[in-house]
Amino acid sequence: MSIIGKDGAPVSAAQIQAALQRLKEAHLTEGPSSAEQRIDRLDRAIALLLDNRQAIAEAISADFGNRSHEQTLLSDIGGSVASLKHCKAHLRDWMRADTRPAPFPGTEARVEYQPLGVVGVVSPWNFPIVLAFGPLASIFAAGNRAMLKPSELTPRTSALIAELVARHFAETELVTVLGDAQVGATFSAQPFDHLIFTGSTSVARHIMRVAADNLVPVTLELGGKSPVLVSRSADLRTVVERVLTVKTFNAGQICLAPDYVLLPEERLSAFVEEARRFVAQAYPRLGDNPDYTSIVNPRNFDRLHGYLADARGKGAAVLELNPAGEDLGDRMRRKIAPTLLLDVRDDMQVLQEEIFGPLLPLKTYRDFGEAIDYVNARPRPLAAYYFGEDAAERQRVLERTTSGALVVNDAMTHVLAEDLPFGGVGHSGMGAYHGIDGFRTFSHAKAVLVQSPGGEANLPMRAPYGEMIHGLLDHLLTP
Ligand code: NAD
């Protein structure tokens, strides 16, 4: 059975366990997959996505209310295909054993990268394809099999993924489990050889707890509040254009969206003016504009409006960038205008919770050191974005703050660099994938030592102990 939970059928732990068992048995009986088999799986994943791109874009858009087709093709389809192709091109190199210096005369030492076996993948709704197929690219490149549990918040997309996976992959390669958080909890409690979870920090705590029962290693790809640090040396128009391009993409429902901006106090009004100009140009209309993505569901729509009400109530100035002055109250269409928040205080929800929407609080500083201190007083973010030309400041951000990534003079574009590890640190996650880092995450680096014919390294341990061991000990125990 390649799909568990089809058409809303109840999902039991026994079903998941049986599918996992089949995958594990295939791993054992068929042995490690060859480079050709890995490339074949990657090719089938590419074909699945490219042949069905239109249906996938329509399903995501129907799930969101409106999701720009171009954004889907660029991020979900294009992003996945880029990772799959990169893995295809490099996996033979990555698979090569890594020879290490011989530790004793006549011995050989090397690291062999062995598939882990069966990897569980739990994915979120905001980029439902690339956050499933991105990890799968690394998982297949490393020679593994997988089980995928996509999000219940994009039900049409998840059902379509399951159906396409069943058509392109055998049940001994990849199985999809459909269902809600409860199914996710059952899924995460299984004895996978590795589990990768992409989602919220709060759910990650449950994942790690249940994975611990089986000592399943986890990779956690989480969110958080990624700051933008704007230098006095930055060109403000460039800052605004690049930050708002990302903040309005998918209506800010991105783990890497710039969450708040720290800028010099005298640049605040210029930032606001540039932001008005940018939004008027990029999104002259919002409500019926197919380029502007909806908020995924009423719960998230209400959550974001709740943040705005909370901020207003606590004295923030809320500037809606709504060029045509449209009424966006419709909970069916769920559009929220890009919105700047000024005069913000740290007890406001927008500065406490991950925003995950098109709201952008602006905080000011007098001295750049205040911006660094502000970031360091909070959980470690998935990314930090520094804009400016001041080399000393840039170095300070690099060395004095800790984040999954640092992007200079842009936001989020590091995710496109397949050769860079993609992952968080602290509350924004642990472990990484993409490129060789993904291959290594889903491989076991096995130490292999081949003893010399004479077994010299073994002899000193052999009793009875005499002159030889004492000579060796004299050498070993000398500083
Ligand atoms: P979520 O944590 O609510 O859900 C993610 C997945 O976990 C879903 O498939 C869900 O069914 C499942 N799940 C829910 N409760 C579970 C439980 N108790 N046990 C096991 N599985 C459970 O996250 P979301 O709302 O889908 O996504 C938004 C969050 O994901 C944001 O915090 C965002 O920053 C983060 N995110 C991170 C990345 C990244 O790559 N680092 C990418 C996208 C989103």
Coordinates of C-alpha atoms and ligand atoms in Angstrom, one line a residue:
M1 CA 0.0 0.0 0.0
S2 CA 1.7 3.2 -1.2
I3 CA -0.9 5.5 0.4
I4 CA -2.1 5.3 4.0
G5 CA -5.1 7.4 5.0
K6 CA -6.5 7.9 1.4
D7 CA -9.8 9.8 1.2
G8 CA -9.8 10.5 4.9
A9 CA -9.7 6.9 5.9
P10 CA -8.6 6.4 9.5
V11 CA -4.9 5.7 10.0
S12 CA -3.7 3.2 12.6
A13 CA -0.2 2.8 14.0
A14 CA -0.3 -0.8 12.8
Q15 CA -0.7 0.4 9.1
I16 CA 2.2 2.7 9.4
Q17 CA 4.3 0.1 11.1
A18 CA 3.5 -2.5 8.4
A19 CA 4.5 -0.1 5.7
L20 CA 7.7 0.8 7.5
Q21 CA 8.5 -2.8 8.0
R22 CA 8.1 -3.5 4.2
L23 CA 10.5 -0.6 3.5
K24 CA 13.0 -1.8 6.0
E25 CA 12.9 -5.4 4.6
A26 CA 13.4 -4.1 1.1
H27 CA 16.4 -2.2 2.3
L28 CA 17.9 -5.3 3.9
T29 CA 17.1 -7.8 1.1
E30 CA 17.9 -5.5 -1.8
G31 CA 21.1 -4.1 -0.2
P32 CA 22.3 -0.6 -0.7
S33 CA 21.0 1.1 -3.8
S34 CA 23.5 1.7 -6.6
A35 CA 24.2 5.1 -8.1
E36 CA 22.0 4.2 -11.1
Q37 CA 19.1 3.3 -8.8
R38 CA 19.4 6.5 -6.9
I39 CA 19.5 8.5 -10.1
D40 CA 16.5 6.6 -11.4
R41 CA 14.5 7.6 -8.2
L42 CA 15.6 11.2 -8.6
D43 CA 14.6 11.2 -12.3
R44 CA 11.2 9.8 -11.4
A45 CA 10.7 12.5 -8.8
I46 CA 11.6 15.2 -11.4
A47 CA 9.2 13.7 -14.0
L48 CA 6.4 13.5 -11.4
L49 CA 6.8 17.2 -10.7
L50 CA 7.4 18.5 -14.2
D51 CA 4.6 16.4 -15.8
N52 CA 2.1 17.5 -13.2
R53 CA 3.2 21.1 -12.5
Q54 CA -0.1 22.5 -13.7
A55 CA -2.2 20.2 -11.5
I56 CA 0.0 20.8 -8.6
A57 CA -0.1 24.6 -8.9
E58 CA -3.9 24.4 -9.2
A59 CA -4.2 22.2 -6.1
I60 CA -2.0 24.5 -4.0
S61 CA -3.9 27.5 -5.2
A62 CA -7.2 25.9 -4.3
D63 CA -5.8 25.0 -0.8
F64 CA -4.6 28.6 -0.2
G65 CA -7.6 30.4 -1.6
N66 CA -5.2 31.9 -4.1
R67 CA -1.5 31.0 -4.5
S68 CA 0.3 32.7 -7.4
H69 CA 1.1 30.1 -10.1
E70 CA 4.4 31.7 -10.8
Q71 CA 5.4 31.5 -7.2
T72 CA 4.5 27.8 -7.1
L73 CA 6.4 27.1 -10.3
L74 CA 9.4 29.1 -9.0
S75 CA 9.6 27.8 -5.4
D76 CA 7.8 24.5 -5.1
I77 CA 8.4 23.0 -8.5
G78 CA 11.6 24.9 -9.6
G79 CA 13.2 24.6 -6.1
S80 CA 12.5 20.9 -5.9
V81 CA 13.8 20.2 -9.4
A82 CA 16.9 22.2 -8.8
S83 CA 17.7 20.1 -5.7
L84 CA 16.9 16.8 -7.4
K85 CA 19.1 17.7 -10.4
H86 CA 21.9 18.9 -8.2
C87 CA 21.9 15.6 -6.3
K88 CA 21.8 13.7 -9.6
A89 CA 24.8 15.5 -10.9
H90 CA 26.9 15.0 -7.7
L91 CA 25.9 11.9 -6.0
R92 CA 28.6 9.7 -7.5
D93 CA 31.3 12.0 -6.1
W94 CA 29.5 12.2 -2.7
M95 CA 29.3 8.4 -2.5
R96 CA 33.0 7.9 -2.9
A97 CA 34.8 6.6 0.2
D98 CA 36.9 9.3 1.9
T99 CA 40.4 8.0 2.5
R100 CA 42.0 9.1 5.8
P101 CA 45.7 9.1 6.8
A102 CA 46.9 5.6 7.9
P103 CA 46.9 5.6 11.7
F104 CA 49.5 2.9 12.0
P105 CA 52.1 1.6 9.6
G106 CA 50.6 -0.7 7.0
T107 CA 46.9 0.0 7.9
E108 CA 44.3 1.6 5.8
A109 CA 41.6 4.0 7.1
R110 CA 38.6 5.4 5.3
V111 CA 35.0 6.6 5.7
E112 CA 32.3 4.9 3.7
Y113 CA 28.9 6.6 3.3
Q114 CA 26.2 4.1 3.9
P115 CA 22.5 4.6 3.5
L116 CA 20.7 4.9 6.8
G117 CA 17.7 2.8 5.7
V118 CA 14.2 4.3 5.9
V119 CA 13.8 8.0 6.7
G120 CA 10.5 9.6 7.9
V121 CA 9.6 13.1 6.5
V122 CA 7.1 15.3 8.1
S123 CA 6.4 18.4 6.0
P124 CA 4.4 21.7 6.5
W125 CA 1.8 23.5 4.3
N126 CA 3.6 26.7 3.3
F127 CA 5.7 25.2 0.5
P128 CA 4.1 21.8 0.4
I129 CA 6.1 20.5 -2.5
V130 CA 9.6 21.8 -2.0
L131 CA 9.6 21.0 1.7
A132 CA 8.8 17.4 0.9
F133 CA 10.8 16.9 -2.3
G134 CA 13.8 18.9 -1.2
P135 CA 14.5 16.5 1.7
L136 CA 13.6 13.6 -0.5
A137 CA 16.3 14.6 -3.0
S138 CA 18.9 14.3 -0.3
I139 CA 17.3 11.1 1.1
F140 CA 17.3 9.3 -2.3
A141 CA 20.8 10.6 -3.2
A142 CA 22.0 8.9 0.0
G143 CA 20.4 5.7 -1.1
N144 CA 17.5 5.6 1.4
R145 CA 13.8 4.8 1.2
A146 CA 11.2 7.1 2.8
M147 CA 7.8 7.6 4.3
L148 CA 6.2 11.1 3.9
K149 CA 3.6 12.7 6.0
P150 CA 2.5 15.9 4.3
S151 CA 0.4 18.6 6.0
E152 CA -3.3 18.3 6.5
L153 CA -3.7 22.1 6.0
T154 CA -3.2 21.7 2.2
P155 CA -5.5 18.6 1.7
R156 CA -5.8 18.8 -2.0
T157 CA -2.1 19.1 -2.5
S158 CA -1.3 16.4 -0.1
A159 CA -3.8 14.0 -1.7
L160 CA -2.4 14.8 -5.1
I161 CA 1.2 14.2 -3.9
A162 CA 0.1 10.8 -2.5
E163 CA -1.5 9.8 -5.7
L164 CA 1.4 10.9 -7.9
V165 CA 3.9 9.2 -5.5
A166 CA 1.9 5.9 -5.7
R167 CA 2.1 6.1 -9.5
H168 CA 5.8 6.8 -9.7
F169 CA 7.3 4.9 -6.8
A170 CA 6.9 1.3 -5.5
E171 CA 5.7 0.8 -2.0
T172 CA 9.3 -0.4 -1.2
E173 CA 10.6 3.0 -2.1
L174 CA 8.3 5.7 -0.9
V175 CA 5.0 5.7 1.0
T176 CA 2.7 8.6 1.8
V177 CA 0.7 8.8 5.0
L178 CA -2.1 11.3 5.0
G179 CA -3.6 12.8 8.1
D180 CA -3.7 15.4 10.8
A181 CA -1.6 16.3 13.8
Q182 CA -2.7 13.1 15.5
V183 CA -1.5 11.0 12.6
G184 CA 1.7 13.1 12.6
A185 CA 2.2 12.2 16.2
T186 CA 1.7 8.4 15.5
F187 CA 4.0 8.7 12.5
S188 CA 6.8 10.4 14.4
A189 CA 6.8 7.7 17.1
Q190 CA 7.9 5.0 14.6
P191 CA 11.4 3.5 14.7
F192 CA 12.7 5.2 11.5
D193 CA 16.4 5.2 10.9
H194 CA 16.1 9.0 10.8
L195 CA 13.3 11.6 11.0
I196 CA 13.3 15.0 9.3
F197 CA 10.6 17.4 10.5
T198 CA 9.9 20.8 8.9
G199 CA 7.5 22.9 10.9
S200 CA 7.0 24.9 14.0
T201 CA 9.3 25.0 17.0
S202 CA 6.4 24.0 19.3
V203 CA 5.6 20.8 17.4
A204 CA 9.3 20.1 17.2
R205 CA 9.4 19.6 20.9
H206 CA 6.8 16.7 20.6
I207 CA 8.7 15.2 17.7
M208 CA 12.0 15.1 19.6
R209 CA 10.3 13.7 22.6
V210 CA 8.7 10.8 20.8
A211 CA 11.7 10.1 18.6
A212 CA 13.8 9.8 21.8
D213 CA 11.9 6.7 22.8
N214 CA 13.4 4.8 19.8
L215 CA 16.6 6.9 19.7
V216 CA 15.7 8.0 16.3
P217 CA 18.0 10.8 15.2
V218 CA 16.2 14.0 14.1
T219 CA 16.8 16.8 11.7
L220 CA 14.5 19.7 12.7
E221 CA 13.9 22.5 10.2
L222 CA 12.0 25.1 12.1
G223 CA 11.1 28.8 12.0
G224 CA 11.5 31.8 14.2
K225 CA 12.0 35.5 13.9
S226 CA 14.7 36.2 11.2
P227 CA 15.9 39.8 11.7
V228 CA 17.0 42.4 9.1
L229 CA 19.8 44.6 10.3
V230 CA 20.0 47.7 8.2
S231 CA 23.3 49.6 8.3
R232 CA 23.6 53.4 8.0
S233 CA 25.8 52.6 5.0
A234 CA 22.9 50.8 3.2
D235 CA 21.1 52.1 0.2
L236 CA 17.5 52.2 1.5
R237 CA 15.7 51.7 -1.8
T238 CA 17.7 48.5 -2.4
V239 CA 17.0 47.3 1.2
V240 CA 13.2 47.9 0.8
E241 CA 13.0 46.4 -2.6
R242 CA 14.8 43.2 -1.6
V243 CA 13.2 42.8 1.8
L244 CA 9.6 43.4 0.6
T245 CA 10.1 41.2 -2.4
V246 CA 10.6 38.3 0.0
K247 CA 8.1 39.6 2.6
T248 CA 5.3 39.7 0.0
F249 CA 6.3 36.4 -1.7
N250 CA 3.7 33.8 -0.6
A251 CA 2.3 36.7 1.5
G252 CA 5.2 36.3 3.9
Q253 CA 4.2 32.7 4.8
I254 CA 7.9 31.6 4.7
C255 CA 10.1 30.3 7.4
L256 CA 12.8 32.6 6.1
A257 CA 10.7 35.7 5.7
P258 CA 12.2 38.8 7.2
D259 CA 10.4 38.9 10.5
Y260 CA 11.3 42.4 11.7
V261 CA 13.6 45.2 10.7
L262 CA 16.2 47.0 12.8
L263 CA 17.2 50.3 11.2
P264 CA 18.8 53.7 12.1
E265 CA 16.2 56.0 13.7
E266 CA 16.8 58.7 11.1
R267 CA 16.0 56.3 8.2
L268 CA 12.5 55.3 9.4
S269 CA 10.4 57.7 7.4
A270 CA 12.5 57.1 4.3
F271 CA 11.9 53.3 4.7
V272 CA 8.2 53.9 4.9
E273 CA 8.1 56.0 1.8
E274 CA 10.2 53.5 -0.2
A275 CA 7.9 50.7 1.0
R276 CA 4.8 52.5 -0.2
R277 CA 6.4 53.1 -3.6
F278 CA 7.5 49.4 -3.8
V279 CA 4.1 47.9 -3.0
A280 CA 2.3 50.3 -5.4
Q281 CA 4.5 49.1 -8.1
A282 CA 4.6 45.4 -7.4
Y283 CA 1.0 44.9 -6.3
P284 CA -1.2 47.9 -7.5
R285 CA -4.2 45.8 -6.4
L286 CA -4.3 43.1 -3.8
G287 CA -7.8 41.6 -3.5
D288 CA -8.2 40.1 -7.0
N289 CA -4.5 40.1 -7.9
P290 CA -3.5 36.5 -8.8
D291 CA 0.2 37.5 -8.0
Y292 CA -0.7 38.2 -4.4
T293 CA -1.1 35.0 -2.4
S294 CA -3.9 34.5 0.2
I295 CA -3.4 33.6 3.8
V296 CA -3.8 29.8 4.0
N297 CA -6.8 29.4 6.2
P298 CA -9.2 31.4 8.4
R299 CA -7.3 30.4 11.5
N300 CA -4.1 32.1 10.2
F301 CA -6.0 35.0 8.8
D302 CA -7.5 35.6 12.3
R303 CA -4.2 35.1 14.0
L304 CA -2.6 37.8 11.9
H305 CA -5.5 40.2 12.4
G306 CA -5.2 39.4 16.1
Y307 CA -1.5 40.5 16.1
L308 CA -2.6 43.8 14.4
A309 CA -5.3 44.4 17.0
D310 CA -2.9 43.6 19.8
A311 CA -0.3 46.0 18.4
R312 CA -2.8 48.8 17.9
G313 CA -4.1 48.3 21.4
K314 CA -0.6 48.6 22.8
G315 CA 0.1 51.8 20.9
A316 CA 1.7 50.8 17.6
A317 CA 1.2 52.8 14.4
V318 CA -0.1 50.4 11.8
L319 CA 0.5 51.4 8.2
E320 CA -1.4 49.2 5.7
L321 CA 0.2 49.4 2.2
N322 CA -2.9 49.0 0.2
P323 CA -2.4 51.0 -3.0
A324 CA -6.0 50.9 -4.2
G325 CA -7.5 51.3 -0.8
E326 CA -9.4 48.0 -1.2
D327 CA -11.6 46.4 1.5
L328 CA -9.8 43.2 2.4
G329 CA -12.1 42.0 5.2
D330 CA -13.3 38.9 3.2
R331 CA -12.4 35.8 5.2
M332 CA -13.1 33.6 2.1
R333 CA -10.4 35.4 0.0
R334 CA -8.1 36.0 3.0
K335 CA -5.8 38.7 1.6
I336 CA -3.9 40.8 4.1
A337 CA -2.1 43.9 2.8
P338 CA 1.6 44.3 3.4
T339 CA 1.6 46.2 6.6
L340 CA 4.3 48.1 8.4
L341 CA 4.2 48.5 12.2
L342 CA 5.9 51.4 13.9
D343 CA 6.3 52.4 17.5
V344 CA 6.4 48.7 18.4
R345 CA 7.1 47.4 21.9
D346 CA 8.6 44.1 22.9
D347 CA 5.4 43.0 24.7
M348 CA 3.4 43.0 21.4
Q349 CA 2.7 39.7 19.8
V350 CA 4.3 40.8 16.5
L351 CA 7.6 41.0 18.4
Q352 CA 7.1 37.8 20.4
E353 CA 5.6 35.3 17.9
E354 CA 6.9 34.2 14.5
I355 CA 4.8 36.4 12.2
F356 CA 4.4 34.1 9.1
G357 CA 2.5 36.7 7.1
P358 CA 2.9 40.1 5.4
L359 CA 3.3 42.2 8.6
L360 CA 6.6 43.9 9.2
P361 CA 7.5 45.6 12.5
L362 CA 10.1 48.3 12.2
K363 CA 12.4 49.0 15.2
T364 CA 14.9 51.7 15.3
Y365 CA 18.4 52.0 16.8
R366 CA 20.9 54.8 17.5
D367 CA 24.0 52.7 17.7
F368 CA 24.4 49.5 15.6
G369 CA 25.5 47.6 18.7
E370 CA 21.9 47.9 20.0
A371 CA 20.7 45.9 16.9
I372 CA 23.2 43.1 17.7
D373 CA 22.2 43.1 21.4
Y374 CA 18.5 42.9 20.4
V375 CA 19.1 39.8 18.2
N376 CA 21.2 38.2 20.8
A377 CA 18.6 38.7 23.5
R378 CA 16.2 36.4 21.5
P379 CA 16.2 32.8 20.4
R380 CA 18.6 32.0 17.5
P381 CA 16.9 32.7 14.2
L382 CA 16.9 30.7 11.0
A383 CA 18.6 33.5 9.2
A384 CA 19.9 37.0 9.7
Y385 CA 20.0 39.6 7.0
Y386 CA 22.6 42.4 7.0
F387 CA 22.2 45.2 4.5
G388 CA 25.1 47.6 4.2
E389 CA 28.6 48.2 3.0
D390 CA 30.4 48.5 6.3
A391 CA 32.9 45.6 6.5
A392 CA 33.5 46.0 10.2
E393 CA 29.7 45.9 11.0
R394 CA 29.2 43.0 8.7
Q395 CA 32.0 41.1 10.5
R396 CA 30.3 41.9 13.8
V397 CA 27.0 40.4 12.7
L398 CA 28.8 37.4 11.4
E399 CA 30.9 36.8 14.5
R400 CA 28.6 38.1 17.3
T401 CA 25.3 36.7 16.3
T402 CA 24.3 33.1 15.8
S403 CA 21.7 32.1 13.1
G404 CA 21.2 29.3 10.7
A405 CA 22.5 31.5 7.9
L406 CA 23.7 35.0 7.3
V407 CA 22.7 36.7 4.0
V408 CA 24.4 40.0 3.1
N409 CA 22.5 42.5 1.1
D410 CA 19.5 40.2 0.5
A411 CA 17.0 38.0 2.2
M412 CA 16.4 34.3 1.8
T413 CA 18.5 33.8 -1.4
H414 CA 20.9 31.4 0.4
V415 CA 18.2 28.8 0.0
L416 CA 18.9 28.8 -3.7
A417 CA 22.6 27.9 -3.2
E418 CA 22.5 24.1 -3.4
D419 CA 26.0 23.8 -2.1
L420 CA 25.2 25.6 1.2
P421 CA 23.8 23.7 4.1
F422 CA 20.2 24.7 4.8
G423 CA 19.2 24.5 8.4
G424 CA 18.7 26.3 11.7
V425 CA 20.4 26.5 15.1
G426 CA 18.9 26.5 18.6
H427 CA 15.2 27.2 18.4
S428 CA 15.3 27.4 14.6
G429 CA 16.4 23.8 14.3
M430 CA 19.2 21.3 14.2
G431 CA 20.9 19.6 11.3
A432 CA 20.8 20.6 7.7
Y433 CA 20.2 19.4 4.1
H434 CA 20.8 20.5 0.5
G435 CA 23.9 19.4 -1.5
I436 CA 26.6 17.4 0.1
D437 CA 25.3 18.4 3.6
G438 CA 22.0 16.7 2.8
F439 CA 23.8 13.6 1.5
R440 CA 25.8 13.4 4.7
T441 CA 22.8 14.0 6.9
F442 CA 21.1 11.0 5.5
S443 CA 24.2 8.8 5.3
H444 CA 26.0 6.9 8.0
A445 CA 29.7 7.8 7.9
K446 CA 31.1 4.4 8.7
A447 CA 34.7 4.3 9.9
V448 CA 36.5 1.4 8.2
L449 CA 40.0 0.3 9.4
V450 CA 42.0 -2.4 7.6
Q451 CA 44.7 -3.8 9.8
S452 CA 48.2 -4.4 8.5
P453 CA 49.2 -8.0 7.6
G454 CA 51.4 -8.2 10.7
G455 CA 48.7 -6.6 12.9
E456 CA 51.3 -4.4 14.6
A457 CA 48.6 -2.1 16.1
N458 CA 47.0 -5.1 17.9
L459 CA 50.2 -6.5 19.5
P460 CA 50.8 -3.9 22.2
M461 CA 47.5 -4.8 23.9
R462 CA 48.5 -8.5 24.1
A463 CA 49.6 -10.0 27.4
P464 CA 52.0 -10.9 28.9
Y465 CA 53.2 -7.3 29.0
G466 CA 57.0 -6.9 28.7
E467 CA 59.5 -4.6 27.2
M468 CA 57.5 -3.7 24.1
I469 CA 54.6 -2.2 25.9
H470 CA 56.8 -0.3 28.3
G471 CA 58.7 1.2 25.4
L472 CA 55.4 2.2 23.8
L473 CA 54.0 3.6 27.1
D474 CA 57.1 5.7 27.5
H475 CA 56.4 7.2 24.1
L476 CA 52.6 7.5 24.5
L477 CA 52.7 9.1 28.0
T478 CA 55.3 11.8 27.1
P479 CA 53.7 15.2 26.6
Ligands
NAD1 P1 3.3 22.6 12.1 O1 4.4 22.3 13.1 O2 2.0 23.0 12.7 O3 3.0 21.3 11.2 C1 4.0 20.7 10.4 C2 3.7 19.2 10.2 O4 3.7 18.6 11.5 C3 2.3 18.9 9.6 O5 2.5 17.8 8.7 C4 1.5 18.5 10.8 O6 0.5 17.6 10.5 C5 2.5 17.8 11.7 N1 2.2 17.8 13.1 C6 1.5 18.6 13.8 N2 1.4 18.3 15.1 C7 2.2 17.2 15.2 C8 2.6 16.4 16.3 N3 2.2 16.6 17.6 N4 3.5 15.4 16.1 C9 3.9 15.1 14.8 N5 3.6 15.8 13.7 C10 2.7 16.9 13.9 O7 3.8 23.7 11.1 P2 3.1 24.4 9.9 O8 2.0 25.3 10.5 O9 2.6 23.4 8.9 O10 4.3 25.2 9.3 C11 4.6 26.5 9.7 C12 5.9 26.4 10.6 O11 6.9 25.7 9.9 C13 6.5 27.8 10.8 O12 7.0 27.8 12.2 C14 7.7 27.8 9.9 O13 8.7 28.7 10.2 C15 8.1 26.4 9.8 N6 8.8 26.2 8.6 C16 10.1 25.9 8.6 C17 10.8 25.7 7.4 C18 12.3 25.4 7.3 O14 12.7 24.9 6.3 N7 13.1 25.6 8.4 C19 10.1 25.7 6.2 C20 8.8 26.0 6.3 C21 8.1 26.2 7.4

